[in-house]
Amino acid sequence: MESVTYVHLAGIGNSGPGHWQYRWYAADPRAVWVEHDSWDDPERDAWVADLDAALRRTPGPKLVVAHSLGCSTLVEWAADHADPDVVGALLVAAPDPHGPAFPAGATGYHRPRPAPLPFRTLVVASADDPYATLDHARATAAALGAELVEAGRLGHINAASGLGDWPDGRRLLGRLLPSAG
């Protein structure tokens, strides 16, 4: 099998240089970063279309690395789209669209449509994420047919969490590679 291309799907505000997700992307010349016109006021349909366009432009096997609202965007994409070359997804810190901290500027995410994803998926959750409880993460993983990884107390698993390159996350990503079985 040809090598996998990592498609990075960030959340609200984008993932800057101190974020593990951006660091992984910057270290891999083959990686793809999904861009959006509005990083601060995301609209579900536009973000889903941006992801779909990025996946269509990327040939061969792909593994989606999503953080925060990027996780929700991938789930929403999968409800209406398919790409047999997507071999897996790492969903980190998926927010609860009905939780008290869900960003008001994010529109169209209020009726999430989680269904089992057609590719291997890991949902990574933190015990003290301000955007989702562990109960929400457990329910999300179950609805997606995904494995849940409880990562401890890492906040929103973002740059503010001080994870640097987040080696534990890289190990989880490695578990999703087709050669990992």
PDB file of N, CA and C in Angstrom, residues 44 48 72-82 111-119:
ATOM      1  N   ARG A  44     -21.172  25.239   9.391  1.00  0.00           N
ATOM      2  CA  ARG A  44     -21.059  23.810   9.128  1.00  0.00           C
ATOM      3  C   ARG A  44     -20.935  23.478   7.639  1.00  0.00           C
ATOM      4  N   VAL A  48     -17.670  21.769   5.936  1.00  0.00           N
ATOM      5  CA  VAL A  48     -17.791  20.437   5.337  1.00  0.00           C
ATOM      6  C   VAL A  48     -17.346  20.488   3.875  1.00  0.00           C
ATOM      7  N   SER A  72     -16.112  17.471  14.757  1.00  0.00           N
ATOM      8  CA  SER A  72     -17.520  17.593  14.389  1.00  0.00           C
ATOM      9  C   SER A  72     -17.672  17.740  12.882  1.00  0.00           C
ATOM     10  N   THR A  73     -16.774  18.469  12.268  1.00  0.00           N
ATOM     11  CA  THR A  73     -16.827  18.677  10.823  1.00  0.00           C
ATOM     12  C   THR A  73     -16.639  17.360  10.085  1.00  0.00           C
ATOM     13  N   LEU A  74     -15.711  16.530  10.536  1.00  0.00           N
ATOM     14  CA  LEU A  74     -15.508  15.236   9.891  1.00  0.00           C
ATOM     15  C   LEU A  74     -16.758  14.369  10.023  1.00  0.00           C
ATOM     16  N   VAL A  75     -17.354  14.341  11.200  1.00  0.00           N
ATOM     17  CA  VAL A  75     -18.566  13.538  11.411  1.00  0.00           C
ATOM     18  C   VAL A  75     -19.693  14.042  10.504  1.00  0.00           C
ATOM     19  N   GLU A  76     -19.841  15.350  10.406  1.00  0.00           N
ATOM     20  CA  GLU A  76     -20.862  15.921   9.532  1.00  0.00           C
ATOM     21  C   GLU A  76     -20.559  15.607   8.060  1.00  0.00           C
ATOM     22  N   TRP A  77     -19.290  15.665   7.672  1.00  0.00           N
ATOM     23  CA  TRP A  77     -18.891  15.318   6.304  1.00  0.00           C
ATOM     24  C   TRP A  77     -19.302  13.878   5.995  1.00  0.00           C
ATOM     25  N   ALA A  78     -19.015  12.958   6.912  1.00  0.00           N
ATOM     26  CA  ALA A  78     -19.278  11.531   6.693  1.00  0.00           C
ATOM     27  C   ALA A  78     -20.776  11.228   6.579  1.00  0.00           C
ATOM     28  N   ALA A  79     -21.623  12.106   7.107  1.00  0.00           N
ATOM     29  CA  ALA A  79     -23.065  11.885   7.008  1.00  0.00           C
ATOM     30  C   ALA A  79     -23.561  12.022   5.567  1.00  0.00           C
ATOM     31  N   ASP A  80     -22.865  12.811   4.750  1.00  0.00           N
ATOM     32  CA  ASP A  80     -23.323  13.076   3.382  1.00  0.00           C
ATOM     33  C   ASP A  80     -22.308  12.756   2.297  1.00  0.00           C
ATOM     34  N   HIS A  81     -21.100  12.376   2.669  1.00  0.00           N
ATOM     35  CA  HIS A  81     -20.036  12.155   1.695  1.00  0.00           C
ATOM     36  C   HIS A  81     -19.339  10.834   1.979  1.00  0.00           C
ATOM     37  N   ALA A  82     -18.543  10.414   1.008  1.00  0.00           N
ATOM     38  CA  ALA A  82     -17.734   9.212   1.191  1.00  0.00           C
ATOM     39  C   ALA A  82     -16.447   9.365   0.399  1.00  0.00           C
ATOM     40  N   ARG A 111     -27.356  20.096  15.452  1.00  0.00           N
ATOM     41  CA  ARG A 111     -28.012  18.799  15.293  1.00  0.00           C
ATOM     42  C   ARG A 111     -27.010  17.793  14.771  1.00  0.00           C
ATOM     43  N   PRO A 112     -26.059  17.384  15.603  1.00  0.00           N
ATOM     44  CA  PRO A 112     -25.041  16.453  15.121  1.00  0.00           C
ATOM     45  C   PRO A 112     -25.666  15.135  14.661  1.00  0.00           C
ATOM     46  N   ARG A 113     -25.053  14.562  13.651  1.00  0.00           N
ATOM     47  CA  ARG A 113     -25.571  13.333  13.077  1.00  0.00           C
ATOM     48  C   ARG A 113     -24.547  12.209  13.185  1.00  0.00           C
ATOM     49  N   PRO A 114     -24.165  11.855  14.405  1.00  0.00           N
ATOM     50  CA  PRO A 114     -23.149  10.798  14.510  1.00  0.00           C
ATOM     51  C   PRO A 114     -23.715   9.443  14.100  1.00  0.00           C
ATOM     52  N   ALA A 115     -22.974   8.752  13.296  1.00  0.00           N
ATOM     53  CA  ALA A 115     -23.297   7.388  12.880  1.00  0.00           C
ATOM     54  C   ALA A 115     -21.951   6.672  12.761  1.00  0.00           C
ATOM     55  N   PRO A 116     -21.957   5.360  12.792  1.00  0.00           N
ATOM     56  CA  PRO A 116     -20.669   4.665  12.670  1.00  0.00           C
ATOM     57  C   PRO A 116     -19.902   5.124  11.430  1.00  0.00           C
ATOM     58  N   LEU A 117     -18.639   5.444  11.637  1.00  0.00           N
ATOM     59  CA  LEU A 117     -17.799   5.882  10.529  1.00  0.00           C
ATOM     60  C   LEU A 117     -17.273   4.667   9.780  1.00  0.00           C
ATOM     61  N   PRO A 118     -17.083   4.787   8.468  1.00  0.00           N
ATOM     62  CA  PRO A 118     -16.661   3.638   7.663  1.00  0.00           C
ATOM     63  C   PRO A 118     -15.145   3.416   7.652  1.00  0.00           C
ATOM     64  N   PHE A 119     -14.453   3.996   8.622  1.00  0.00           N
ATOM     65  CA  PHE A 119     -13.004   3.830   8.723  1.00  0.00           C
ATOM     66  C   PHE A 119     -12.651   3.778  10.201  1.00  0.00           C
TER      67      PHE A 119
END
